[in-house]
Short mmCIF file of C-alpha atoms in Angstrom, two decimals:
data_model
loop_
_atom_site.label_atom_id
_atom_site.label_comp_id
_atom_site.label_asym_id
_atom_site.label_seq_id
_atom_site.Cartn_x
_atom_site.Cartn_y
_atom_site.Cartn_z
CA UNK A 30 1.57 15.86 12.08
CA UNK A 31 0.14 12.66 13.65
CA UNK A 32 3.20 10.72 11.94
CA UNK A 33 5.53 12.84 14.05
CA UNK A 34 3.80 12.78 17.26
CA UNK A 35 3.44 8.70 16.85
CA UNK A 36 7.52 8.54 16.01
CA UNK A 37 7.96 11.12 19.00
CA UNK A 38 6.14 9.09 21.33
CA UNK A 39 7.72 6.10 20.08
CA UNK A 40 11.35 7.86 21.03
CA UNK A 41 9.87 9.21 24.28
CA UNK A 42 9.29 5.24 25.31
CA UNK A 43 12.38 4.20 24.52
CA UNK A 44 14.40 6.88 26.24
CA UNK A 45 12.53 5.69 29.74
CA UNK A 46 13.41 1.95 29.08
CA UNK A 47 17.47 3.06 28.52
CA UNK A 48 17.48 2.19 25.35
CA UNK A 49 15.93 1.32 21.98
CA UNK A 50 14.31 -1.90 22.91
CA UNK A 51 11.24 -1.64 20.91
CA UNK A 52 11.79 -2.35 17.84
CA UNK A 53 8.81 -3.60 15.54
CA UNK A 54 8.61 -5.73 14.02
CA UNK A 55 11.09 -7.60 15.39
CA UNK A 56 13.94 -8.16 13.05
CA UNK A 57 15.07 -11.78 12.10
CA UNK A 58 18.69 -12.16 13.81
CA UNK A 59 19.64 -8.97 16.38
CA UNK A 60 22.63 -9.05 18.95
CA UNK A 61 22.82 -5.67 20.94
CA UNK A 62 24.74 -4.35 23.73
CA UNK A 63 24.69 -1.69 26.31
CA UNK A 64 27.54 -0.06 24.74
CA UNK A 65 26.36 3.13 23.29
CA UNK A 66 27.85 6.15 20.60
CA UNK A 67 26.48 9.43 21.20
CA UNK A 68 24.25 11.22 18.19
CA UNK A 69 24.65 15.24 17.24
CA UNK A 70 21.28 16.45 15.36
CA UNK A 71 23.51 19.19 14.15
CA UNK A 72 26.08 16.88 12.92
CA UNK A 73 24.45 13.77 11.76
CA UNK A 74 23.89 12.84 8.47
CA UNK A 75 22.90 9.74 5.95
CA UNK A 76 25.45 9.03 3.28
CA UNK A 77 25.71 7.21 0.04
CA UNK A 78 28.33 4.73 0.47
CA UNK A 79 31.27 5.31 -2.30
CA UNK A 80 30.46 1.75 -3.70
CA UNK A 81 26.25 2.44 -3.71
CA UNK A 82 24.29 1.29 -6.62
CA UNK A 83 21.90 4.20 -5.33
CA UNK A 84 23.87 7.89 -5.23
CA UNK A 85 22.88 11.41 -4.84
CA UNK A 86 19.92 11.83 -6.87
CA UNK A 87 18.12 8.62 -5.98
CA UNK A 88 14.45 10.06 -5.31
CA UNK A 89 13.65 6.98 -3.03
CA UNK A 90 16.50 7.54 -0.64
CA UNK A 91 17.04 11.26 -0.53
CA UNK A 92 13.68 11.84 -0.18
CA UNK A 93 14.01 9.10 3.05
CA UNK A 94 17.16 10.51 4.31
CA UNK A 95 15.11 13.97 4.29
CA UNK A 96 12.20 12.39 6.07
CA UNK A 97 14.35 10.43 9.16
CA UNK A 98 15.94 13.39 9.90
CA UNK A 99 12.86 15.53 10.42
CA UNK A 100 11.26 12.81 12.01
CA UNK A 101 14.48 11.34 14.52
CA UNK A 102 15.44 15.39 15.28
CA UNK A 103 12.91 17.69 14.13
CA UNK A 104 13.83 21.40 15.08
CA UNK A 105 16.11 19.55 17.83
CA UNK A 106 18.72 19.65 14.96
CA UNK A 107 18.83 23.25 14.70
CA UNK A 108 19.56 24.02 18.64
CA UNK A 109 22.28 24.05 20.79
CA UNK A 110 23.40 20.77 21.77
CA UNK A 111 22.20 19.41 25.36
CA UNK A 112 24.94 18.76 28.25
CA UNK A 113 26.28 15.57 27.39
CA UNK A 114 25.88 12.69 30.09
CA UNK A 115 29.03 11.37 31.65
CA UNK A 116 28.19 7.74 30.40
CA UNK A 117 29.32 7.36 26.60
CA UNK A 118 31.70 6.14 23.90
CA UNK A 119 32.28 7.63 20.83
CA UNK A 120 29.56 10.24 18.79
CA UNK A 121 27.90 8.47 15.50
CA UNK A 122 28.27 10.96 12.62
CA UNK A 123 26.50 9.42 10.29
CA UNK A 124 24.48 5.77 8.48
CA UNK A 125 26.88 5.12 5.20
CA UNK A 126 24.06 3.00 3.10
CA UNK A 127 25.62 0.65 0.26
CA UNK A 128 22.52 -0.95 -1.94
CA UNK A 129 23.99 -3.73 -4.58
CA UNK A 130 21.52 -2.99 -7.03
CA UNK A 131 20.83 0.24 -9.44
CA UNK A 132 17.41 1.00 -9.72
CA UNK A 133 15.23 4.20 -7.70
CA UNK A 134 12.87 5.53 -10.17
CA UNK A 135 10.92 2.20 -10.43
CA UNK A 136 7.83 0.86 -8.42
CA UNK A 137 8.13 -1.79 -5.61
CA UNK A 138 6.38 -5.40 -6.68
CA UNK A 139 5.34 -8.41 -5.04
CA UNK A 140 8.98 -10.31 -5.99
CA UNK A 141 10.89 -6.37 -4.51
CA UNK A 142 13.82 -7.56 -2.13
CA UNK A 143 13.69 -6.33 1.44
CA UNK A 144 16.29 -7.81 2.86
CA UNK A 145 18.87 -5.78 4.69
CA UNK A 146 22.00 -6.01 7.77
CA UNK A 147 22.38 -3.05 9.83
CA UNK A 148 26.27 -2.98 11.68
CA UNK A 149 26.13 -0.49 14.48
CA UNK A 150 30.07 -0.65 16.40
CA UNK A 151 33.43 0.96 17.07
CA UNK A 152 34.28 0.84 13.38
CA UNK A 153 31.37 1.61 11.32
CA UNK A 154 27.85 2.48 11.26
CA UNK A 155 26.68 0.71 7.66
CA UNK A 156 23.71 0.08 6.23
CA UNK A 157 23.59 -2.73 3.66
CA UNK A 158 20.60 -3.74 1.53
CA UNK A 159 20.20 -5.63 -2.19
CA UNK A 160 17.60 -2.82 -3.40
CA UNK A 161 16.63 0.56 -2.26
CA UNK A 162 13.13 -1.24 -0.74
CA UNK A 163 15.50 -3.14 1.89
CA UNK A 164 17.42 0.67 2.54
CA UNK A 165 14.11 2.17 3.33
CA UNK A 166 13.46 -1.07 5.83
CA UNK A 167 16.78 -0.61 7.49
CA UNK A 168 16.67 3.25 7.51
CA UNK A 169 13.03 2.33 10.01
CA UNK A 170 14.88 0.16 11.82
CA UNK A 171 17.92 2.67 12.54
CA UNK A 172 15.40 5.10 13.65
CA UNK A 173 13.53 2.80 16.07
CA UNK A 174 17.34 2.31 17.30
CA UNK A 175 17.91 5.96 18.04
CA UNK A 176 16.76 7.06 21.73
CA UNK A 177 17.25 10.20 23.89
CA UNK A 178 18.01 10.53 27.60
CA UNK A 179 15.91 12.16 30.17
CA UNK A 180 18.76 14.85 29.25
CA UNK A 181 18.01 14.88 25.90
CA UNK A 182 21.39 13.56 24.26
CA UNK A 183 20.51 11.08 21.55
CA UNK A 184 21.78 7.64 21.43
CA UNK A 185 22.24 4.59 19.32
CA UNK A 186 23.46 1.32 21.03
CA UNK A 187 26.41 -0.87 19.55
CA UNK A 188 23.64 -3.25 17.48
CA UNK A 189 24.44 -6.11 14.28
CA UNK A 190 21.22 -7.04 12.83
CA UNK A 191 19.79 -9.04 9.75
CA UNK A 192 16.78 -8.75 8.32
CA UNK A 193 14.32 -10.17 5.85
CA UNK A 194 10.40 -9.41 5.74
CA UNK A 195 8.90 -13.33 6.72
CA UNK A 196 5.87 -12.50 4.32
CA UNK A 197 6.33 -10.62 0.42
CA UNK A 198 2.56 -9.35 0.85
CA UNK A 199 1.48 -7.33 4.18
CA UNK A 200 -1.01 -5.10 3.67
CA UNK A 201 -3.67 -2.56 5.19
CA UNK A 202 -7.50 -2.27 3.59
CA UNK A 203 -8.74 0.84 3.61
CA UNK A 204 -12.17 1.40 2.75
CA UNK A 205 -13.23 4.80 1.16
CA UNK A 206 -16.64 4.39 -0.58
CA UNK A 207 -18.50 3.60 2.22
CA UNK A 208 -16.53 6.03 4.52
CA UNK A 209 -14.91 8.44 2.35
CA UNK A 210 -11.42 9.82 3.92
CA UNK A 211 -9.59 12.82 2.59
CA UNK A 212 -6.22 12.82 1.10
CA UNK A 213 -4.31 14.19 4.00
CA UNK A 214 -5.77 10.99 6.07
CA UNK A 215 -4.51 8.53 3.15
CA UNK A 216 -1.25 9.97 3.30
CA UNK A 217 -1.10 9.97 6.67
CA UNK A 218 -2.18 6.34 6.78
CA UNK A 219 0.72 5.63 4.35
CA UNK A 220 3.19 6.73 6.70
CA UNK A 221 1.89 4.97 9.39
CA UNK A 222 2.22 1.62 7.15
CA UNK A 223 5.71 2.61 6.53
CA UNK A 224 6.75 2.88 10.24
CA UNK A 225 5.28 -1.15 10.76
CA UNK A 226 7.11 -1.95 7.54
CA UNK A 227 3.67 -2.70 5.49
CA UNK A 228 4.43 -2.97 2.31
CA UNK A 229 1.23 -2.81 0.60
CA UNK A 230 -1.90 -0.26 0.11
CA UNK A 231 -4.75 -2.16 -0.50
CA UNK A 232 -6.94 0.68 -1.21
CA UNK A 233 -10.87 -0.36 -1.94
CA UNK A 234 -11.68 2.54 -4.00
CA UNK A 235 -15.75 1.87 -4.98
CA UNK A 236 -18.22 0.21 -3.22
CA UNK A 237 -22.51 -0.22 -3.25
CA UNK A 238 -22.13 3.28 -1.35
CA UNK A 239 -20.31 5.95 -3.59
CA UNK A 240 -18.06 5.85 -6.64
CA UNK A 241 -15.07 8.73 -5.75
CA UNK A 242 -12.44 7.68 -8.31
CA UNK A 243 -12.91 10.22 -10.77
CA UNK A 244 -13.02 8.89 -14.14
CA UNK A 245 -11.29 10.32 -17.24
CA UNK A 246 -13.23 7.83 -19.91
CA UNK A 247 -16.58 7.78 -17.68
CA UNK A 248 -16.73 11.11 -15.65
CA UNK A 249 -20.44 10.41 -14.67
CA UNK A 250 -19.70 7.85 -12.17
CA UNK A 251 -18.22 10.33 -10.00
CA UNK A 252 -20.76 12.56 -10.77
CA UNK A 253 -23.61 10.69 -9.81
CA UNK A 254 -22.09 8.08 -7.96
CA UNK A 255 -20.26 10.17 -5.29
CA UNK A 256 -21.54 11.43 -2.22
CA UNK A 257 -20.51 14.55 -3.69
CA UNK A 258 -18.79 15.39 -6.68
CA UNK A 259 -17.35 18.43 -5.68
CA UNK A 260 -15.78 17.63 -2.27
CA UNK A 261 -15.70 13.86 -1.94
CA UNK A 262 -13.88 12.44 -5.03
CA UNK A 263 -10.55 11.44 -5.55
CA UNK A 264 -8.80 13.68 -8.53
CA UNK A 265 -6.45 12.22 -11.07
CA UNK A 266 -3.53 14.42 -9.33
CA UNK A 267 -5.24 13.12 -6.12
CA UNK A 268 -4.17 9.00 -7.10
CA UNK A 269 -0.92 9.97 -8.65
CA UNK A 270 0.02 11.75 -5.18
CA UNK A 271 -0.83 9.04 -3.49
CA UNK A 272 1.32 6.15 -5.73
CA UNK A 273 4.15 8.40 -5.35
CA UNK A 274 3.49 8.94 -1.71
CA UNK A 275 3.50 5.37 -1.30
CA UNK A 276 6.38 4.41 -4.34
CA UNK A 277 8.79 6.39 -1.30
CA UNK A 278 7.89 4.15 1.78
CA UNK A 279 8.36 0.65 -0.86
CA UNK A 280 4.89 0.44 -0.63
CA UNK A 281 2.65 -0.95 -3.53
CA UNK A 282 -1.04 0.86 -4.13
CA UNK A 283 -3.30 -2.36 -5.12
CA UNK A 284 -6.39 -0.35 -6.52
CA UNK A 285 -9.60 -2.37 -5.88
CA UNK A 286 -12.71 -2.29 -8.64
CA UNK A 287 -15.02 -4.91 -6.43
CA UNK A 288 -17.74 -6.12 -9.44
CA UNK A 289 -19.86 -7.78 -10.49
CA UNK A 290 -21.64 -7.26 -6.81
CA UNK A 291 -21.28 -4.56 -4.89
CA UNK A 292 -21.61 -2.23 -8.07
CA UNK A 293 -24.80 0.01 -6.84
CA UNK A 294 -23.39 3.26 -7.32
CA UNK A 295 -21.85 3.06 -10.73
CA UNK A 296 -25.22 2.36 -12.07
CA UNK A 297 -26.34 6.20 -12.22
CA UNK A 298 -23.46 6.59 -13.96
CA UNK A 299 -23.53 4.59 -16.67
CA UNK A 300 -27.52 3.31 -17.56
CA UNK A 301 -28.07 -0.23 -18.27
CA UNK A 302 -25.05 -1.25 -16.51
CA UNK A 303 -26.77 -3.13 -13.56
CA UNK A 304 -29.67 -5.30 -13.62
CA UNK A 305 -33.03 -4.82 -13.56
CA UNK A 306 -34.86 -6.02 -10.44
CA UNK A 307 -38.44 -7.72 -10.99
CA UNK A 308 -41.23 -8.23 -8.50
CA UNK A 309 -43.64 -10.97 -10.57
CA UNK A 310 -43.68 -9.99 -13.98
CA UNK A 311 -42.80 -6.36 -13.80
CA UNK A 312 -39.19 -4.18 -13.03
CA UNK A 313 -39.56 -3.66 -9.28
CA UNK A 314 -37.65 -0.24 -9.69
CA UNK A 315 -34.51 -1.51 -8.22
CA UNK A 316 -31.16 -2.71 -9.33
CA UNK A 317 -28.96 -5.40 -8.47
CA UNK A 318 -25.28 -6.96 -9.64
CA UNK A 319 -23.95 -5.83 -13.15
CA UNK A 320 -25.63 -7.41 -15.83
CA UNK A 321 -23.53 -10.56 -17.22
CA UNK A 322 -26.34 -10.85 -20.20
CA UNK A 323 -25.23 -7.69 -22.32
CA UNK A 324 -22.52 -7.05 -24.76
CA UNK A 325 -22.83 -3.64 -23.44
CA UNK A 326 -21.48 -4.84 -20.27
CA UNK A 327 -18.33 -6.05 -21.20
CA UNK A 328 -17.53 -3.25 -23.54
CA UNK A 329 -17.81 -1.15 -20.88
CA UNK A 330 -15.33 -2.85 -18.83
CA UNK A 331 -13.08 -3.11 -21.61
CA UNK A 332 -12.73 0.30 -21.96
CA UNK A 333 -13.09 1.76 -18.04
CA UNK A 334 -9.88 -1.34 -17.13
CA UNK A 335 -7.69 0.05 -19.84
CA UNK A 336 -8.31 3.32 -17.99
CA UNK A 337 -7.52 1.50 -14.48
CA UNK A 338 -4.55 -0.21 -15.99
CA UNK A 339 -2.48 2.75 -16.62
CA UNK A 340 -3.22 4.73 -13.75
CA UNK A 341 -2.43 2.23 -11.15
CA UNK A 342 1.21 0.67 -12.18
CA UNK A 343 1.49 -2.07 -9.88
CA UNK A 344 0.96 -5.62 -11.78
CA UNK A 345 -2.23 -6.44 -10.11
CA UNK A 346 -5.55 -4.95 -10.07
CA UNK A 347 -8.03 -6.39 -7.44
CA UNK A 348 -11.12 -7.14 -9.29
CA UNK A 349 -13.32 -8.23 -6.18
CA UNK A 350 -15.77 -10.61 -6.92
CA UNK A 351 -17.28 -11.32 -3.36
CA UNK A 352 -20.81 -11.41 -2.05
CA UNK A 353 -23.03 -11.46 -5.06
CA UNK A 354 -26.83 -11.56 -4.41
CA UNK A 355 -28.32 -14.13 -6.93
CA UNK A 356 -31.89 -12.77 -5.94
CA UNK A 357 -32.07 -9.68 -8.78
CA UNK A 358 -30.57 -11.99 -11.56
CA UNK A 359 -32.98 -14.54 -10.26
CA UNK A 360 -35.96 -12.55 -10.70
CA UNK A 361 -35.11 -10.92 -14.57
CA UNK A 362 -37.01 -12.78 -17.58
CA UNK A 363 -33.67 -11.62 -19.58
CA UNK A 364 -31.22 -13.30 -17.29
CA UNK A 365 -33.22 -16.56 -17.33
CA UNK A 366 -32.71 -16.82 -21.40
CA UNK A 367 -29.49 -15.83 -21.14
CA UNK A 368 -28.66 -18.45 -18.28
CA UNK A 369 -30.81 -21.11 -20.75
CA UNK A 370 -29.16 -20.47 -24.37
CA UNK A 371 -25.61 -20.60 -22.47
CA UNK A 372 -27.01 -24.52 -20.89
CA UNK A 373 -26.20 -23.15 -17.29
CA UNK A 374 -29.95 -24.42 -16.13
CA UNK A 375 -30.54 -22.96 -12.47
CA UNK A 376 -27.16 -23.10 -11.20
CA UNK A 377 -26.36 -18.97 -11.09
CA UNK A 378 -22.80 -19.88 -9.59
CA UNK A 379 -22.11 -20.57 -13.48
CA UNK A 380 -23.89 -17.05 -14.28
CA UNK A 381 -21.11 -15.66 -12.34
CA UNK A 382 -18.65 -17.72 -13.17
CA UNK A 383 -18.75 -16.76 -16.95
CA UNK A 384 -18.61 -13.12 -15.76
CA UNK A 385 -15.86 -12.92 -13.82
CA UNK A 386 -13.61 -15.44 -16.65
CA UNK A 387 -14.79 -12.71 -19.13
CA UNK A 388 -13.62 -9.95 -16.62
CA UNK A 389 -10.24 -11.97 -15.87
CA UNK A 390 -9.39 -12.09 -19.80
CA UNK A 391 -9.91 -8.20 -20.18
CA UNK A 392 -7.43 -7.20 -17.81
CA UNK A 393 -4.95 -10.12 -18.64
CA UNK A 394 -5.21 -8.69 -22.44
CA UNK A 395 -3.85 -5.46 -20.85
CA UNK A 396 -0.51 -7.51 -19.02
CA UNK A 397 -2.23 -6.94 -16.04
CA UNK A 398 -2.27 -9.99 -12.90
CA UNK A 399 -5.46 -9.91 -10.67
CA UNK A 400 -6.65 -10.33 -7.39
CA UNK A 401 -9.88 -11.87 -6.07
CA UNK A 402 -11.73 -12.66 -3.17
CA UNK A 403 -12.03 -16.20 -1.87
CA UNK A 404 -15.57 -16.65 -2.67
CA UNK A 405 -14.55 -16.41 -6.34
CA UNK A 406 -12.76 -19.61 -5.63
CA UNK A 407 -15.74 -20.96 -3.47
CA UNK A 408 -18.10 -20.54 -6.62
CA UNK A 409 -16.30 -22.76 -8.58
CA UNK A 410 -14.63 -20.24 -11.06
CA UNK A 411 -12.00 -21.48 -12.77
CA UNK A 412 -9.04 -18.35 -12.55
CA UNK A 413 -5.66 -18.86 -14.48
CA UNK A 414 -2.84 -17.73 -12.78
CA UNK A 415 -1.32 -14.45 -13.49
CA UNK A 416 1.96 -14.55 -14.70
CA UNK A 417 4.58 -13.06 -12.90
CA UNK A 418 6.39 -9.73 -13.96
CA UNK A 419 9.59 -10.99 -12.73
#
């Protein structure tokens, strides 16, 4: 619903400036023209180009055909058509789409190819793109292209355009431990990327405040980490909807496990995870970043990343690594040995560092690439590069 009402309002604008002038984000070469062809709802339709790579069948692109329409015409499609204004060409039938390259089952990735040329004029309408990712780019752009009169014909103005994304990564952060949002406002969000040409989900699952990724191997995190188990978690059907969801727009889901800090609420969940706070010589009753001393720790994360790796399919996982309070691992007698028998005297940035290298070469056992936050690199921690799954 609020998808439709943004691309309606979005067609209501351009219909008062003439024509389909605002197109975002602005593609890399465009020549336009007043000349204009009329568009039928009733009659108008997306086609596979005889030559396509991609046919009938192609989930991506029949699923996106589906979607345009609904969201160009709506129930418009299904009326009589409106009086048609005096000042026209020819009527557009339909978008003929030619992709070079097979492939529309698989998962967009950072090295995907976006690129696309959109021919709008007397002899074709044609959609041309390497991959199905740079179909579902142009198919945006041909519906930014589309107006309607104050008379309500539709229109599409003679228009050649190439296109290439300037940047492989452009993504949107959403936040759902500390605010949790329900599926229906993820999805939502998704299409809302899709209609700015975002091309990745950077979705920051767990935070200090709740834990709602439910876990298969370690169901007590959500349990007890969750602002509520029962109406606040995210389901295994739940993440799978919304990879799919996104695997349709050519936008990647980059799942985001933020440890060692930020970690508060998987500690009732899984005891002995985090470490003990001390005030003088005793436990103060509090907890603070995951415990770097303990095999126990890193057995853990063995096991709950081979979970994450085959949920999420996209390369990388984002393993966080920001804003860690030395205070807690300060204050523990254990953490002090520890920090002593490995020679790392006083310096804590070394605590960390051996953490998050430990962390690194779990998930890179599992042919998984990582992400972390820039204070990773600030610390001093020395991260191989992933290699690249193209």
């Amino acid at each position: 619903m609020a998808g439709s009402t943004l691309r309606f309002s979005l067609l209501l604008a351009a219909a008062f400036a003439g024509r389909a002038t605002a197109l975002w984000p602005w593609p890399q070469y465009i020549q336009t023209s007043e000349l204009r062809y009329t568009i039928f709802p009733q009659s108008f339709q997306f086609q596979y180009h005889l030559s396509s790579a991609a046919q009938v069948g192609c989930s991506v692109l029949d699923e996106a055909f589906q979607r345009y329409r609904d969201l160009l015409f709506g129930s418009v499609a299904f009326r009589f058509p409106h009086p048609i204004e005096k000042r026209h060409t020819s009527e557009k039938n339909s978008l003929v789409v030619l992709v070079v390259t097979p492939g529309c089952d698989q998962f967009p990735s950072l090295g995907s190819v976006e690129n696309y040329t959109l021919t709008i004029n007397d002899e074709q309408s044609l959609l041309l793109s390497e991959t199905v990712w740079g179909a579902l780019r142009g198919l945006e752009t041909f519906s930014q292209l589309i107006w309607r009169s104050p008379e309500g014909t539709f229109y599409v103005n003679k228009t050649d355009i190439e296109d290439f994304p300037r940047f492989p990564h452009r993504g949107l952060l959403l936040d759902t431990s500390r605010h949790y949002l329900p599926l229906a406002s993820i999805l939502d969000t998704l299409d809302v990327m899709a209609y700015n040409k975002f091309n990745v989900f950077h979705w920051h699952l767990v935070d200090d405040s709740s834990f709602p990724y439910e876990s298969f191997t370690f169901p007590e995190l959500t349990k007890k980490g969750s602002y509520n188990p029962a109406t606040h978690i995210y389901t295994a059907q739940d993440v799978k909807e919304v990879i799919e969801y996104a695997r349709l727009r050519g936008i990647r889901v980059l799942a985001e496990f933020d440890t060692p800090g930020h970690t508060l609420s998987w500690g009732p969940g899984v005891p002995g995870l985090l470490t003990p706070c001390y005030s003088g010589s005793h436990p103060s009753g509090t907890f603070g970043p995951v415990n770097p001393a303990l095999n126990n720790t890193y057995e853990f994360m063995s096991t709950f990343f081979l979970e994450i790796s085959t949920v999420f399919p996209d390369f990388y996982l984002h393993l966080g690594g920001d804003e860690v309070d030395f205070t807690c691992w300060k204050s523990n007698p254990d953490i002090q040995a520890f920090m002593k028998k490995k020679g790392f005297g006083d310096d804590f940035k070394k605590l960390e560092s051996f953490y998050i290298q430990t962390l690194l070469d779990i998930v890179s056992a599992y042919g998984k690439g990582y992400v972390v936050w820039q204070e990773v690199f600030d610390n001093k921690v020395k991260v191989a590069l992933s290699r690249r799954p193209w």
